[in-house]
mmCIF file of C-alpha atoms in Angstrom:
data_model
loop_
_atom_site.group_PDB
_atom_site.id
_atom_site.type_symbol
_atom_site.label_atom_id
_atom_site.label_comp_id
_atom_site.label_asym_id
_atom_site.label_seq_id
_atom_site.Cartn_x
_atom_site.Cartn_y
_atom_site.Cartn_z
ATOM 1 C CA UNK A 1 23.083 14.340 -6.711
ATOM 2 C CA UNK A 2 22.353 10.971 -7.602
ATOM 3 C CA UNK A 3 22.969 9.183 -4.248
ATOM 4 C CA UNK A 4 20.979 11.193 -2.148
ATOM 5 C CA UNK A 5 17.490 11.310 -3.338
ATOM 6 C CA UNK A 6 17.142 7.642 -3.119
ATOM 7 C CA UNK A 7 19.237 7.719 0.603
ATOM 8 C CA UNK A 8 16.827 10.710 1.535
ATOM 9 C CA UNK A 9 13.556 8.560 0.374
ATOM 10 C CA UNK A 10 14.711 5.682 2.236
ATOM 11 C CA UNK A 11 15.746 7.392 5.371
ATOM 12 C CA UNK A 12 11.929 9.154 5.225
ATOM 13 C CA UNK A 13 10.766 5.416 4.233
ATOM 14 C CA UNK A 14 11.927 4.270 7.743
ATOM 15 C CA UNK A 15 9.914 6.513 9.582
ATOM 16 C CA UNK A 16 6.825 6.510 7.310
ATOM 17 C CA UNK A 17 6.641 3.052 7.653
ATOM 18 C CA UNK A 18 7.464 3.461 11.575
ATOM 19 C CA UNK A 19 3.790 5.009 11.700
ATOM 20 C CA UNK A 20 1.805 2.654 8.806
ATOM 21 C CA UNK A 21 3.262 -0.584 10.930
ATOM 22 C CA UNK A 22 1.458 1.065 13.883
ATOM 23 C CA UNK A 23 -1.113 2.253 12.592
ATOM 24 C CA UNK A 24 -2.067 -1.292 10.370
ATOM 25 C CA UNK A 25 -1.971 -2.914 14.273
ATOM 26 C CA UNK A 26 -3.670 -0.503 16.022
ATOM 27 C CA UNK A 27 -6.739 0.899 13.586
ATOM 28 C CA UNK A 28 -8.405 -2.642 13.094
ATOM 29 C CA UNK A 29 -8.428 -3.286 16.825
ATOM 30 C CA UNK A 30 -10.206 0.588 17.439
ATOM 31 C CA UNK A 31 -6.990 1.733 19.001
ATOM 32 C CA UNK A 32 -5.261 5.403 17.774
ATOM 33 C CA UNK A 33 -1.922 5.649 16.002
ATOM 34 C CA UNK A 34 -1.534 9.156 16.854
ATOM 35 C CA UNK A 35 -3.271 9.397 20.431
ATOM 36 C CA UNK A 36 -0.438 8.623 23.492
ATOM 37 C CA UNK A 37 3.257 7.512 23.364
ATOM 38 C CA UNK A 38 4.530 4.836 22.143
ATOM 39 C CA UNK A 39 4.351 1.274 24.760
ATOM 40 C CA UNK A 40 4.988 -2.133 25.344
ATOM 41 C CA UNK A 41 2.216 -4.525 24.071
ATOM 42 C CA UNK A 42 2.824 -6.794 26.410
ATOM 43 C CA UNK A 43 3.615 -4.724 29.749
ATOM 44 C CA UNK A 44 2.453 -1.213 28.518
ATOM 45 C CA UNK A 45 5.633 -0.162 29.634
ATOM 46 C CA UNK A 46 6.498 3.725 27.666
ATOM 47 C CA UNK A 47 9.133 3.205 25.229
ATOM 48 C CA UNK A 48 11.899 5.490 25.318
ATOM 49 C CA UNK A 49 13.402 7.265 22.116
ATOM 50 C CA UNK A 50 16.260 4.501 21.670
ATOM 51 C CA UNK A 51 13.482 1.864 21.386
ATOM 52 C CA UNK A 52 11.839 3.845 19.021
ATOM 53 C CA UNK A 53 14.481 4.021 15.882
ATOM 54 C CA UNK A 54 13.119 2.060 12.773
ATOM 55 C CA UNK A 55 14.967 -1.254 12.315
ATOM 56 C CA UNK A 56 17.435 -0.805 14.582
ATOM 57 C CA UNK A 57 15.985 -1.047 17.710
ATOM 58 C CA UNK A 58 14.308 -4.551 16.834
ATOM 59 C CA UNK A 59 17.377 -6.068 16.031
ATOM 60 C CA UNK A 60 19.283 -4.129 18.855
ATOM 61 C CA UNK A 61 17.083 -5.702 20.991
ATOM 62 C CA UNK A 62 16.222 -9.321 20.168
ATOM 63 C CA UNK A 63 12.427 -8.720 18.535
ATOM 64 C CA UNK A 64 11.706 -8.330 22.748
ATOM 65 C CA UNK A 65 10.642 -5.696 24.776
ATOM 66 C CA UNK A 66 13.416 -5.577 27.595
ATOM 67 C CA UNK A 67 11.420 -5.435 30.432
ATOM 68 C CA UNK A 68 9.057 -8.130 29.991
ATOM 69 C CA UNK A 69 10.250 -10.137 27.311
ATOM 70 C CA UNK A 70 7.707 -10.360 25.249
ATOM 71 C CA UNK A 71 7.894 -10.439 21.163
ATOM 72 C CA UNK A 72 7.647 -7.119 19.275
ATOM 73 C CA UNK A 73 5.381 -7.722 16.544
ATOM 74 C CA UNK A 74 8.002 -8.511 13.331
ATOM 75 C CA UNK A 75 5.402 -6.711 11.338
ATOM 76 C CA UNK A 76 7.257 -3.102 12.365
ATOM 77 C CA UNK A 77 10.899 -4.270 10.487
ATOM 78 C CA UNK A 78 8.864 -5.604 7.778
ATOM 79 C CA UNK A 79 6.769 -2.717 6.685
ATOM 80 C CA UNK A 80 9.859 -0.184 7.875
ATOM 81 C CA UNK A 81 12.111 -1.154 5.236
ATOM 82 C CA UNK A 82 8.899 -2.287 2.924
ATOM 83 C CA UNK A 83 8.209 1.758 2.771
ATOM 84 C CA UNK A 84 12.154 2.555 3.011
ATOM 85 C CA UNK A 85 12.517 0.342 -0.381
ATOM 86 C CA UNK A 86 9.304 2.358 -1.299
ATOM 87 C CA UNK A 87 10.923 5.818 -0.914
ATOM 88 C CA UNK A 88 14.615 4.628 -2.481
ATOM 89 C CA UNK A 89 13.220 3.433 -5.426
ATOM 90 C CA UNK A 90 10.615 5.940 -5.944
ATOM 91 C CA UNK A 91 13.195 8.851 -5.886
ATOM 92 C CA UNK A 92 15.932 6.764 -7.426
ATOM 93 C CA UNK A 93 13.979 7.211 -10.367
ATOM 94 C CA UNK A 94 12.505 10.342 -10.381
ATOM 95 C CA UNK A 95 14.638 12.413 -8.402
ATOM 96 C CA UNK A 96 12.287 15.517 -7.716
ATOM 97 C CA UNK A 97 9.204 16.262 -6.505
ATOM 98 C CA UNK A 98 7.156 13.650 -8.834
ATOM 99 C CA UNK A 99 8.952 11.107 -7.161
ATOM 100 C CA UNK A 100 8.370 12.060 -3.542
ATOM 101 C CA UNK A 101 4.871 12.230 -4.790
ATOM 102 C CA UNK A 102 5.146 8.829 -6.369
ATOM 103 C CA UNK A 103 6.481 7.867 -2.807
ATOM 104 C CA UNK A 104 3.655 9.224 -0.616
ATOM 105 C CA UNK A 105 1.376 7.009 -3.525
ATOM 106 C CA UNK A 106 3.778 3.863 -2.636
ATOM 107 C CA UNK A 107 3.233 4.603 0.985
ATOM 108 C CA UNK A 108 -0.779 5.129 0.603
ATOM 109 C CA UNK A 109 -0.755 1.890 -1.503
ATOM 110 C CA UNK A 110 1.482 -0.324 1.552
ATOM 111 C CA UNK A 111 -1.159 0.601 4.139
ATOM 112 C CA UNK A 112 -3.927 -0.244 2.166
ATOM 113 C CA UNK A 113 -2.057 -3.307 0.924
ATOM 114 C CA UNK A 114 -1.148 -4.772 4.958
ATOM 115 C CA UNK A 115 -5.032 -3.405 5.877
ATOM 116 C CA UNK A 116 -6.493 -5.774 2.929
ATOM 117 C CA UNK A 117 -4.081 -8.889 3.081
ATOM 118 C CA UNK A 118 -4.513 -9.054 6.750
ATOM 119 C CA UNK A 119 -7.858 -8.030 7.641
ATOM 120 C CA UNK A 120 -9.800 -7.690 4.116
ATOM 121 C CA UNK A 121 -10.448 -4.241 4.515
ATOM 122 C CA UNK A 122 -9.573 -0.940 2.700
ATOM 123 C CA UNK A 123 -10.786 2.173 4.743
ATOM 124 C CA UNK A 124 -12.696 5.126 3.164
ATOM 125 C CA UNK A 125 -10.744 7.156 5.000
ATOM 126 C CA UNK A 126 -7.646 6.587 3.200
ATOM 127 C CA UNK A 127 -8.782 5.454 -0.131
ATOM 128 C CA UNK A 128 -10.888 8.801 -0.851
ATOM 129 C CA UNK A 129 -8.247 11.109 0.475
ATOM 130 C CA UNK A 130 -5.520 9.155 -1.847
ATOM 131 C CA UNK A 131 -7.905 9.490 -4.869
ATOM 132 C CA UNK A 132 -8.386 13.330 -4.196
ATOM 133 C CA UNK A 133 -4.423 13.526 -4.174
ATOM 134 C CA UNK A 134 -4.158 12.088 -7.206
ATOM 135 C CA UNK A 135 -6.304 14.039 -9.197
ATOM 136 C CA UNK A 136 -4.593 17.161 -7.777
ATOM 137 C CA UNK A 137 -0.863 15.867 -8.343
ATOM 138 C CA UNK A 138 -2.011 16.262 -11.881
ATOM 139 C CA UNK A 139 -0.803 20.290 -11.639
ATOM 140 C CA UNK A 140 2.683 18.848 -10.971
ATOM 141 C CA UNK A 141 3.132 16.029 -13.023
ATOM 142 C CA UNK A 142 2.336 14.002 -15.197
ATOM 143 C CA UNK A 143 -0.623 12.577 -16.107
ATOM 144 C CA UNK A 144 -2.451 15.682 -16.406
ATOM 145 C CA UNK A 145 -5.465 16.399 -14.143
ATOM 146 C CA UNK A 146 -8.318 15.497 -16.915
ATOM 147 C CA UNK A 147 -6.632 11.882 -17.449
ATOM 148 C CA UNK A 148 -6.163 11.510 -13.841
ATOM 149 C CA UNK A 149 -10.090 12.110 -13.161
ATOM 150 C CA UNK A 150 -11.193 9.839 -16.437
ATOM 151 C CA UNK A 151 -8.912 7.359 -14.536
ATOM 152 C CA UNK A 152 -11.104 7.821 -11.043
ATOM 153 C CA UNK A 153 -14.440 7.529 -13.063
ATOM 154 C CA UNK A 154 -13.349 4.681 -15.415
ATOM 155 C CA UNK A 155 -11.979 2.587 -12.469
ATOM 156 C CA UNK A 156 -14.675 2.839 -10.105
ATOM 157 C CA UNK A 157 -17.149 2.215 -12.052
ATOM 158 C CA UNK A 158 -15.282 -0.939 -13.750
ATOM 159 C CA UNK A 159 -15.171 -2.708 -10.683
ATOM 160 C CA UNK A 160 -18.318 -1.237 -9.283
ATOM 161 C CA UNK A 161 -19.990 -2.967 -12.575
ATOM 162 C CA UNK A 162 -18.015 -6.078 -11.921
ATOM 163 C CA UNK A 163 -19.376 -6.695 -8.853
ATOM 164 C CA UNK A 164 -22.719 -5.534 -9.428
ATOM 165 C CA UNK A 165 -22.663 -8.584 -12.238
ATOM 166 C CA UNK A 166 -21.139 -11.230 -10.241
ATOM 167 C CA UNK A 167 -23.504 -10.329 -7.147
ATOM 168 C CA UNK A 168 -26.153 -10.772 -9.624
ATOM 169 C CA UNK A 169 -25.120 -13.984 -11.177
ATOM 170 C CA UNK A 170 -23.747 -15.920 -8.333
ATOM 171 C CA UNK A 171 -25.476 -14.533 -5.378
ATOM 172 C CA UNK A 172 -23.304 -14.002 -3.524
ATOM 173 C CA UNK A 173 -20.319 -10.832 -3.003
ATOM 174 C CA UNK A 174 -17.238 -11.151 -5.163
ATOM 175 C CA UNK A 175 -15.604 -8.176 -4.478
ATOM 176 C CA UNK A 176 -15.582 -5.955 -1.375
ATOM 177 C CA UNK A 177 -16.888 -2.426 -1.071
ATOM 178 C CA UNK A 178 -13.681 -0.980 -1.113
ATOM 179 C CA UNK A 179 -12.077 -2.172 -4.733
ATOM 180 C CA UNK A 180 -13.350 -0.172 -6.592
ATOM 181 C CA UNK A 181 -13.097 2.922 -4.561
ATOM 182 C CA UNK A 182 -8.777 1.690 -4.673
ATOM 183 C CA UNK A 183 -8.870 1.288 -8.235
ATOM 184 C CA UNK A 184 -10.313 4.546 -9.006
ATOM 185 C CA UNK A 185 -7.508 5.699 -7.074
ATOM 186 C CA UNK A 186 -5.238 4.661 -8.698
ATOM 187 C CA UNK A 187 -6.372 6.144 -12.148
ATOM 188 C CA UNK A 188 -6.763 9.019 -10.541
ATOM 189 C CA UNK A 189 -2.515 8.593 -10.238
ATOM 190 C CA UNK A 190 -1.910 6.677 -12.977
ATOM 191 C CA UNK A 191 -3.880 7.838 -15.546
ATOM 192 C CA UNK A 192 -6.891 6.312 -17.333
ATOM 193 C CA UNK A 193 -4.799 4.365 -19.658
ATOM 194 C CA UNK A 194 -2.679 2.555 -17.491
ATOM 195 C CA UNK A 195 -6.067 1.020 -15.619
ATOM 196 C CA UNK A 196 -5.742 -1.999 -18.246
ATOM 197 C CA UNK A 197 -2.071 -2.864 -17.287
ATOM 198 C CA UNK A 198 -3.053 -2.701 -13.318
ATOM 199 C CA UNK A 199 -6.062 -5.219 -13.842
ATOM 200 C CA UNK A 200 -4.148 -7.358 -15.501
ATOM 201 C CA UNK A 201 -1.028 -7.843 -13.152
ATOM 202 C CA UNK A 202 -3.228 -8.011 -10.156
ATOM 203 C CA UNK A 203 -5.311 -10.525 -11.958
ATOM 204 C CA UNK A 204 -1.738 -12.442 -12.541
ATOM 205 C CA UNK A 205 -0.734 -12.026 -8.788
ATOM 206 C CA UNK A 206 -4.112 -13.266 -8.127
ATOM 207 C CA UNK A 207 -3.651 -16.525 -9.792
ATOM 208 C CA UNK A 208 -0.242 -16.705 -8.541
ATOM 209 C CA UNK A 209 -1.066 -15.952 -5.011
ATOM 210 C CA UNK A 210 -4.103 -18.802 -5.530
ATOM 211 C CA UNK A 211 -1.260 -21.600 -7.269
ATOM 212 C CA UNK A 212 1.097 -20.940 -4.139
ATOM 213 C CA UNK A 213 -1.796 -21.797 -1.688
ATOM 214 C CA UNK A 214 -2.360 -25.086 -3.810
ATOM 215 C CA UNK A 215 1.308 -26.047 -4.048
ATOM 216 C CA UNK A 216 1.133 -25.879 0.051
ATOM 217 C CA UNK A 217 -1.842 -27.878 0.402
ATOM 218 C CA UNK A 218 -4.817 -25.745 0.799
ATOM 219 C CA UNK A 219 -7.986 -26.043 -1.147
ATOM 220 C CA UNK A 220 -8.845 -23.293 -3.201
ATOM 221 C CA UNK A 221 -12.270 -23.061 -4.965
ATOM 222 C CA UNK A 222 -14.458 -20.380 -6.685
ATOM 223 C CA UNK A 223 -15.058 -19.044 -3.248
ATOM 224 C CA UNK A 224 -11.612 -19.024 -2.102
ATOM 225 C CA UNK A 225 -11.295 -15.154 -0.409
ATOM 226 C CA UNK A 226 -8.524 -12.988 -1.968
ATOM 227 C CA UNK A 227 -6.650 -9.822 -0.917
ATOM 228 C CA UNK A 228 -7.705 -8.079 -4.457
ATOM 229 C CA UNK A 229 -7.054 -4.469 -3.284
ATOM 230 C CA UNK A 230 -3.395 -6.170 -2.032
ATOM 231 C CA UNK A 231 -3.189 -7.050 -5.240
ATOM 232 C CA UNK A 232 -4.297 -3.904 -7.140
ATOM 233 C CA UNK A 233 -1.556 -1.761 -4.560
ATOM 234 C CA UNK A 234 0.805 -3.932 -5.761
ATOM 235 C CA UNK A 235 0.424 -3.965 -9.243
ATOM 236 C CA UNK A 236 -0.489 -0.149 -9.564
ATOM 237 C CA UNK A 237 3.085 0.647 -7.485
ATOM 238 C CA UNK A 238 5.135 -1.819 -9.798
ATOM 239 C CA UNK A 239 4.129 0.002 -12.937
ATOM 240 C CA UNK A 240 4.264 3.604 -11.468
ATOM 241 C CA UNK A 241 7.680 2.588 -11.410
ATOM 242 C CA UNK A 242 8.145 0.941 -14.662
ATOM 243 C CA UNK A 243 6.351 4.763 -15.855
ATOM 244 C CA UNK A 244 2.799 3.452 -17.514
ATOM 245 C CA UNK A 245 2.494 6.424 -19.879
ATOM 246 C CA UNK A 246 6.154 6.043 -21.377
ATOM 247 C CA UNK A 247 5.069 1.604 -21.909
ATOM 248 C CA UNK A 248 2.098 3.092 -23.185
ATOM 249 C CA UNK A 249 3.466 5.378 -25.667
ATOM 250 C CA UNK A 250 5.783 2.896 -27.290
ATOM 251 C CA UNK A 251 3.405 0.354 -28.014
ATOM 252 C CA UNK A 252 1.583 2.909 -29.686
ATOM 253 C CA UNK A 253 4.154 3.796 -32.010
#
């Protein structure tokens, strides 16, 4: 039983992440993932089924469309086998249904992650839902429902207050609107507790993220934009894999 929850979360991965690659290109241009077939960017030629399969087709065919030529965006590979990883992993180590939830979480957390690194953004529309979800994965696993709402409340108000002081101070926006709305999402999966341990790796990614731009000669100052909620989807996915509550209870022992 081992080898196949992790080969059935990747395999689901593929084609999750078949659907978030399309839908992180098309949604911030006003285009619909779901609406119409599948088509050529650069022809708008329909793409037929063998075109269609995750991975494969790209490298079957070049990166190119074969009618036109023209470069397939290397974004789809990318975030394929970003969310196949995603759905291995999550069900390699919890091999029921809290890891396929953990999975959808991973999932919810890559599209907001591409949305925010490329375009700064991080759309009601999925950050509400994936709170709500949260909260009610509480019934199936752990943590239970009450920590899971503490977690909503306590993280969107923590970054709603941090940016309520820095606007005040400084003048100017530090954070965007949709932080805190992704960090109370992901107490409302991980727990109250845990919120600590996700500030702080993001806020390490951060300054990593801000050294790497340095070492490659770009300035970065005070006012230097960064992907935060990136950051936060990253952090929050590492430790729902590393299991938060369990690192929590042993340091409290």
């Amino acid at each position: 039983m081992g080898f196949w929850p992790p080969l059935f979360g990747g395999l689901l991965g593929l084609l999750i992440g078949s659907y978030v690659a399309t839908l992180t290109l098309r949604w911030p241009q006003g285009r619909s993932a779901a609406a119409g077939r599948s088509a050529c960017d650069g022809c708008g030629r329909r793409l037929r089924w063998s075109e269609l399969v995750p991975v494969l087709s790209f490298a079957a065919l070049g990166g190119r469309c074969r009618t036109c030529g023209a470069a397939i965006d290397r974004r789809h590979p990318l975030i394929e086998v970003a969310a196949a990883l995603i759905g291995a992993a999550a069900l390699a180590v919890r091999p029921d249904a809290a890891g396929l939830l953990g999975a959808l979480f991973g999932w919810a957390l890559l599209t907001l992650a591409v949305l925010d690194a490329e375009h700064f953004w991080l759309p009601d529309r999925i950050t509400l839902p994936l709170a709500a979800a949260g909260v009610a994965a509480g019934f199936a696993a752990d943590p239970p429902p009450l920590d899971r709402l503490i977690g909503f409340a306590a993280g969107f108000a923590a970054l709603a207050a941090v940016a309520a002081g820095y606007r005040s101070l400084r003048g100017r926006h530090g954070l965007g609107g949709g932080d805190p709305k992704l960090f109370g999402a992901i107490g409302a999966w991980l727990g109250w507790p845990a919120l600590p341990f996700v500030l702080l790796l993001a806020a390490g990614l951060g300054l990593a993220l801000a050294a790497a731009r340095a070492s490659r000669g770009h300035r970065v100052t005070a006012a230097t934009r960064l992907p935060f909620g990136a950051l936060l989807a990253v952090a929050a996915w590492a430790l729902w894999l590393a299991d938060p509550m369990r690192l929590i209870a042993r340091l409290a022992v």
